[in-house]
Coordinates of C-alpha atoms in Angstrom, one line a residue:
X20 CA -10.9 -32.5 -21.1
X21 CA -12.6 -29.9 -19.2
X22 CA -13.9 -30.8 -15.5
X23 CA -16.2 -28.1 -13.7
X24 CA -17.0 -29.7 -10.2
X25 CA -20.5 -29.1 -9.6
X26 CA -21.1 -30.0 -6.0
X27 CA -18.6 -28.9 -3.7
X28 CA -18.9 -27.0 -0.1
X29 CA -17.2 -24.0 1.6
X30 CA -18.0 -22.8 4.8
X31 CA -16.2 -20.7 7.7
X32 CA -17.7 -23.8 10.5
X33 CA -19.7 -26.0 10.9
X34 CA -23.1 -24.5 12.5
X35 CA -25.7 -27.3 11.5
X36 CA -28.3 -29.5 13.1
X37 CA -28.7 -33.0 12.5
X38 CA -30.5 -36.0 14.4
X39 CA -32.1 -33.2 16.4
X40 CA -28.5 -32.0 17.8
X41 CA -26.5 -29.3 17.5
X42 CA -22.9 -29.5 15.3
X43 CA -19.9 -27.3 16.4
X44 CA -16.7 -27.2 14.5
X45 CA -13.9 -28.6 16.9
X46 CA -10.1 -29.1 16.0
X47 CA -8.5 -31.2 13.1
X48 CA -11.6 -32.0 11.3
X49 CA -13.6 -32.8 14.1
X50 CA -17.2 -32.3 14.8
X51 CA -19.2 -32.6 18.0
X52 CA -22.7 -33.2 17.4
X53 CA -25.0 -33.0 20.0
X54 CA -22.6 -34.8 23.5
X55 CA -20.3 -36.9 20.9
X56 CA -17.3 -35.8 18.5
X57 CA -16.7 -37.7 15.3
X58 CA -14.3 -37.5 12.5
X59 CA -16.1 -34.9 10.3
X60 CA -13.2 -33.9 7.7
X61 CA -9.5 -35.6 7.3
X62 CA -7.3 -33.8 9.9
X63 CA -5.6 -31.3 7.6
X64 CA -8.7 -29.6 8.1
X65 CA -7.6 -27.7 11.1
X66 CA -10.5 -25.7 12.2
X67 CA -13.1 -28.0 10.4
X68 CA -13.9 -25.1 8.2
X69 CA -13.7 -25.5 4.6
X70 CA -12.3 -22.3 3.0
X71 CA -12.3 -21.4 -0.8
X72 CA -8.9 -21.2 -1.0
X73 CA -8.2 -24.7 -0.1
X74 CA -11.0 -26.0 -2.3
X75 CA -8.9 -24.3 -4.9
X76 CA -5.7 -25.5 -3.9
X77 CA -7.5 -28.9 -4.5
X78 CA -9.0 -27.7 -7.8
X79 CA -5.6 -27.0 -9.3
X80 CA -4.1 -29.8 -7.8
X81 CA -6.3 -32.2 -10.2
X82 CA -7.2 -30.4 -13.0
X83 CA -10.7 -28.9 -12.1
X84 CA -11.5 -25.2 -13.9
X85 CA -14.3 -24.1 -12.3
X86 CA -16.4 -25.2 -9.1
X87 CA -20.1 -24.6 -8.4
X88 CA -20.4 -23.8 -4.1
X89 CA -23.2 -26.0 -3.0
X90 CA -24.8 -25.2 0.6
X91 CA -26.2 -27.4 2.6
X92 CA -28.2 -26.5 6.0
X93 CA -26.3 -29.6 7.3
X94 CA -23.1 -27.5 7.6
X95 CA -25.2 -24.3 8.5
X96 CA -26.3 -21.0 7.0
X97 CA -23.4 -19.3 5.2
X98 CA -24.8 -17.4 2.0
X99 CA -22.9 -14.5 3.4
X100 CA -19.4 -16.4 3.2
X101 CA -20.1 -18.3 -0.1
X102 CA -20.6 -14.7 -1.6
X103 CA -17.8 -13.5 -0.5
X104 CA -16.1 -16.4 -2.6
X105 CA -17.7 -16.3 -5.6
X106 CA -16.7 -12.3 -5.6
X107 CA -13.2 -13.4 -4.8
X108 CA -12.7 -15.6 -7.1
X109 CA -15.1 -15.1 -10.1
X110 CA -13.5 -16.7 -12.7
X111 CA -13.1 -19.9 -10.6
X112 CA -16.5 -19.9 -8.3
X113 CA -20.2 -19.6 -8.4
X114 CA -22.6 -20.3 -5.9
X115 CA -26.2 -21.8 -5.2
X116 CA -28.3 -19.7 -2.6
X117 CA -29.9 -21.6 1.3
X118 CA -33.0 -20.2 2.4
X119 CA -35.1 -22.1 4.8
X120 CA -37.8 -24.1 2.5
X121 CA -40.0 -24.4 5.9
X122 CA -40.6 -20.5 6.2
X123 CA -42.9 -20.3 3.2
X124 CA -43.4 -16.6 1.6
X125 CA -40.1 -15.4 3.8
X126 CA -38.1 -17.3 3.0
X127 CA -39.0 -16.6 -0.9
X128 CA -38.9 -13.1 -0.2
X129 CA -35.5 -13.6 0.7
X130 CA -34.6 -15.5 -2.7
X131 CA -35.6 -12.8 -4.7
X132 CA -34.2 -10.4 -2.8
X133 CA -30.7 -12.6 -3.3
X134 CA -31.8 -13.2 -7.1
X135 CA -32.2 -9.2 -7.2
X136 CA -29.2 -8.2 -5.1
X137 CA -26.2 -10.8 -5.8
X138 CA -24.3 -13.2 -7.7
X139 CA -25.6 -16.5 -6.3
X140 CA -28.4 -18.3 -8.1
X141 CA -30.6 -21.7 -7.9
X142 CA -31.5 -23.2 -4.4
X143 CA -30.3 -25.9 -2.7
X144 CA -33.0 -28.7 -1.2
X145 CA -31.5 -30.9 1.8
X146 CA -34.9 -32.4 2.8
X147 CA -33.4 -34.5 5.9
X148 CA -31.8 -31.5 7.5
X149 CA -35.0 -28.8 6.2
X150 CA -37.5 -31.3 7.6
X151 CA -36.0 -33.0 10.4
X152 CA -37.4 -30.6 13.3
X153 CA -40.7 -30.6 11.1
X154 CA -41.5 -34.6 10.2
X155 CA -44.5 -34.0 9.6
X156 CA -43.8 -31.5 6.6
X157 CA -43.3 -32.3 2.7
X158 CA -41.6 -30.4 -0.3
X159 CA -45.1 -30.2 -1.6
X160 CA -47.7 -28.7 0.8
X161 CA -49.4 -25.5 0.1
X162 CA -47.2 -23.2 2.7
X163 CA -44.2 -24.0 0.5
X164 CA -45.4 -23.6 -2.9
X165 CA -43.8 -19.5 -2.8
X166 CA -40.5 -20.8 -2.4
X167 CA -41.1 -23.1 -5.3
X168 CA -42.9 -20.0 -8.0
X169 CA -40.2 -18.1 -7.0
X170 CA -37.8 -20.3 -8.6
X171 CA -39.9 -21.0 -11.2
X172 CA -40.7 -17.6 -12.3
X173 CA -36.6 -16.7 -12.0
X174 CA -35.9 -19.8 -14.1
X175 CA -33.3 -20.6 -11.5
X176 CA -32.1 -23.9 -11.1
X177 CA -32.7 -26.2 -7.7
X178 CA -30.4 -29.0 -6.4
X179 CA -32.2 -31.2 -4.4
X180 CA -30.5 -34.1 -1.9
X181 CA -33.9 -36.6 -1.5
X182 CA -34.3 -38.9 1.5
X183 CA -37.0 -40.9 1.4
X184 CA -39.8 -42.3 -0.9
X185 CA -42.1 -39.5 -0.1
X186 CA -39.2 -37.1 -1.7
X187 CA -39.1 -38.6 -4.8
X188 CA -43.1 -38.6 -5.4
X189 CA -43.2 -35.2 -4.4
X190 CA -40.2 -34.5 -7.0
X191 CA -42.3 -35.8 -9.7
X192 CA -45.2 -33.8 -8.5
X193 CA -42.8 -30.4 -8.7
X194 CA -41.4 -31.2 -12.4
X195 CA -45.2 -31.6 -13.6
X196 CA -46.0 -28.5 -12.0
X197 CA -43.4 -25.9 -12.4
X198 CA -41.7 -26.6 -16.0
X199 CA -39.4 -23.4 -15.9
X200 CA -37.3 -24.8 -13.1
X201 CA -34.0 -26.8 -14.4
X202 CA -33.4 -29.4 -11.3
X203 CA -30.4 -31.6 -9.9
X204 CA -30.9 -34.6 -8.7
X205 CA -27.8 -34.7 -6.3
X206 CA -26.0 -38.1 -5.7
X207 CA -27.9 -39.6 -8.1
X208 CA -30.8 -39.8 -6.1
X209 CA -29.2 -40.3 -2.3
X210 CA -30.8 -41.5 0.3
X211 CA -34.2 -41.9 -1.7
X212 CA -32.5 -44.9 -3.9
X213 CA -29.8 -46.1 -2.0
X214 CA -30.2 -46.3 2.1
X215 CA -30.8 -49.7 3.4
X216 CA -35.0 -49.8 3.8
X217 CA -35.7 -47.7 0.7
X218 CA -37.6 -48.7 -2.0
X219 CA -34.8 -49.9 -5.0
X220 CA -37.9 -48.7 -7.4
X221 CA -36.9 -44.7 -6.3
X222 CA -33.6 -45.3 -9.0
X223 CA -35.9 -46.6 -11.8
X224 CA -38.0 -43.4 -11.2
X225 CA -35.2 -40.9 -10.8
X226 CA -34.3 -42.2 -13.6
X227 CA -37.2 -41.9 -15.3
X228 CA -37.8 -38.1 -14.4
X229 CA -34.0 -37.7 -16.1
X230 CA -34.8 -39.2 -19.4
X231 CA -38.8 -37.9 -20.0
X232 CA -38.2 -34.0 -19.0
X233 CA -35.4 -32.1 -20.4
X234 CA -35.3 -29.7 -17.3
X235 CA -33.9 -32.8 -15.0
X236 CA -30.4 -33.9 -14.4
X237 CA -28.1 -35.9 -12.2
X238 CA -25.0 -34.7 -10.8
X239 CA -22.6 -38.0 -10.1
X240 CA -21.4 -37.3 -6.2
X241 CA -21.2 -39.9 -3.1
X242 CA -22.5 -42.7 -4.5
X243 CA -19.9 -44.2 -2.8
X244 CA -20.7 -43.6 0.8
X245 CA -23.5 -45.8 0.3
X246 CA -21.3 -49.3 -0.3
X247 CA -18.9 -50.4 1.7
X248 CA -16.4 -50.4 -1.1
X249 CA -13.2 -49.2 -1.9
X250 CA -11.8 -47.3 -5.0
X251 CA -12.5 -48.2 -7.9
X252 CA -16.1 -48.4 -6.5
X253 CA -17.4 -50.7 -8.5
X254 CA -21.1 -51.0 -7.2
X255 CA -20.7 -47.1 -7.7
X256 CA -19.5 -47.2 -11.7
X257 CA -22.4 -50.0 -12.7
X258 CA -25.1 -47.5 -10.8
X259 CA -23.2 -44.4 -13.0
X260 CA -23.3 -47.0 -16.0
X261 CA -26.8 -47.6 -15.7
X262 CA -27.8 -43.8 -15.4
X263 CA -25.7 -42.8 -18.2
X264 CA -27.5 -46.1 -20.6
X265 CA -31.2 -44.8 -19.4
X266 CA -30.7 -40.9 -19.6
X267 CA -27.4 -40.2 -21.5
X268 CA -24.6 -38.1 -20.9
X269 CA -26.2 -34.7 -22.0
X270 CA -27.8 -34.9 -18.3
X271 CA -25.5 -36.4 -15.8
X272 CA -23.3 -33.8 -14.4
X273 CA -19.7 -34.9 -12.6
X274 CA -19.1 -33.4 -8.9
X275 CA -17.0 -34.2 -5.9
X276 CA -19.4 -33.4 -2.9
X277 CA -16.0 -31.8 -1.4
X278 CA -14.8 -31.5 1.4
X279 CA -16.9 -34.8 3.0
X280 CA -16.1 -37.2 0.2
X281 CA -12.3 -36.7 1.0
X282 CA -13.2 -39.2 4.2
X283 CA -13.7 -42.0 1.9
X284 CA -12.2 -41.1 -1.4
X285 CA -9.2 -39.2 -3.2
X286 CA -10.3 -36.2 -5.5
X287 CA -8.5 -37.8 -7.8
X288 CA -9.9 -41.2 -7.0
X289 CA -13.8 -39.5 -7.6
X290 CA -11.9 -38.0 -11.3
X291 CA -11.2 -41.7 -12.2
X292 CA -14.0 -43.3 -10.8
X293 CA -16.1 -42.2 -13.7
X294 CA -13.1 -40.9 -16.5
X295 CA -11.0 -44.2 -16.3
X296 CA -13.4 -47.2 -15.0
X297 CA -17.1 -46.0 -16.3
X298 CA -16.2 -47.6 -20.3
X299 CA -17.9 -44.3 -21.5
X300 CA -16.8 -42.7 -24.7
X301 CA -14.2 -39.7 -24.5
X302 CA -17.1 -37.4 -26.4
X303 CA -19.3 -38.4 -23.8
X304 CA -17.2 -38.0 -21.0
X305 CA -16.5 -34.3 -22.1
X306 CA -19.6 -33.6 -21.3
X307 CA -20.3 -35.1 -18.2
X308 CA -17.0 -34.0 -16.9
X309 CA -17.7 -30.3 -17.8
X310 CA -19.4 -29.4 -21.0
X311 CA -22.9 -30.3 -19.3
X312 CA -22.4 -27.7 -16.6
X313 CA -20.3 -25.0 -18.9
X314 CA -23.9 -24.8 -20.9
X315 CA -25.9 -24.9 -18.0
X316 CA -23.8 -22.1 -15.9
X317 CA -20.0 -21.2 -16.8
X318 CA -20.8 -19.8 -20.6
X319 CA -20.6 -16.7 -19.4

């Protein structure tokens, strides 16, 4: 069985914002955010910096062909480094493109311009981290909508980590309006469906959006953070269960959400989680542990 990984992070440091603070790489896997320093990575992680190489190391280690780099403005703006990856390592690597949703027209400018110029593809959608200096803001209003054509008229694919209940209506609003657009639902709908205080409705939607356009899929990842479980996760397996009864397993799409998930789970573990506890057939484990995402963007 093939496994493609397609969620997983690289980045020279840590150079994000969050809660309204700044977040500097420290030593051992450590992060300071803001006056406090937490545990960010496992300790092995010297220089809290997540390099391709190690990713790799890890992608051999368990059996993982291929890896697509995910960004995230959380761990800062690297679309420098993550190209320098992908051309590295092309047979192993490909990567998603950051711009910053909030500067409108510039900011698609600048995904063309990457479209036009490089090897990384799609867009990645963080709201929490693109809208916390800017609460007031949405996915939806009218400043944003070039970022959103841009996509739409390069066919590129967007990943898209949702927060709150607002996210997913404004999700639903985005799949009705620009149809050439292939999105991820990452984590299987996050924050939106599974923080304490959301509404539990958000999965039934997400859900919904999976199964009634064929341009929407769900990638498996750190479902686990949000249950205060241990391996073999089993809040976790009924949630992947449930997705794969409702949608089936041409659109759910296996990933790791490397290096972070490492602090609560073995690579391995997040491999078994769904191949060995999930009760899903071996044909349609194939595809959600790799032939999903070889059609999508490793057939080349």
């Amino acid at each position: 069985m093939e496994i493609i990984d397609i969620h997983a992070h690289i980045y020279p440091r840590v150079a994000g914002i969050t809660k309204g603070a700044p977040m500097v790489s420290m030593r051992h896997g450590k992060v300071k955010i803001g006056n406090q320093i937490t545990q960010f990575l496992p300790p092995s992680f010297t220089e809290a910096a997540s390099t391709p190489e190690t990713l790799i190391a890890y992608m051999d280690w368990c059996g993982i062909s291929k890896a697509l780099l995910m960004p995230n403005p959380y761990y800062g703006y690297h679309n420098d480094y993550v190209l320098e990856a992908v051309r590295a390592y092309p047979d192993r690597l490909k990567g998603i493109a950051l711009v910053d949703l909030l500067r409108g027209e510039e900011a698609a400018r600048e995904l063309e311009r990457i479209y036009e110029d490089t090897e990384l593809f799609g867009f990645k959608v963080e709201t929490d981290s693109t809208f916390q200096c800017a609460p007031h803001k949405h996915m939806t209003d009218a400043d944003l909508m070039p970022v959103w054509e841009c996509c739409n008229r390069y066919r590129q694919p967007v990943f898209l980590h949702l927060f709150t209940d607002r996210d997913v209506e404004d999700l639903e609003t985005l799949t009705r309006r620009f149809s050439q657009i292939t999105y991820v639902i990452c984590h299987m709908g996050a924050d939106s469906c599974f923080q304490r205080g959301r509404n539990r409705g958000n999965f039934q939607r997400v859900l919904r959006l999976a199964k009634e356009n064929s341009n929407v899929y769900l990638d498996t990842s750190t479902v686990p953070v949000y249950f205060q479980e241990e391996y073999p996760f089993p809040t976790s397996v009924k949630i992947i269960q449930e997705a794969y009864q409702a949608v089936g397993a041409e659109k759910l799409l296996w990933s790791s959400d490397y290096p972070g998930m490492l602090n609560h789970a073995t690579m391995r573990e997040l491999i078994d989680m769904v191949v060995r506890h999930s009760k899903i057939p071996q044909e349609d484990l194939r595809k959600i542990m790799g032939e999903n995402a070889k059609k999508l963007w490793f057939s080349d």
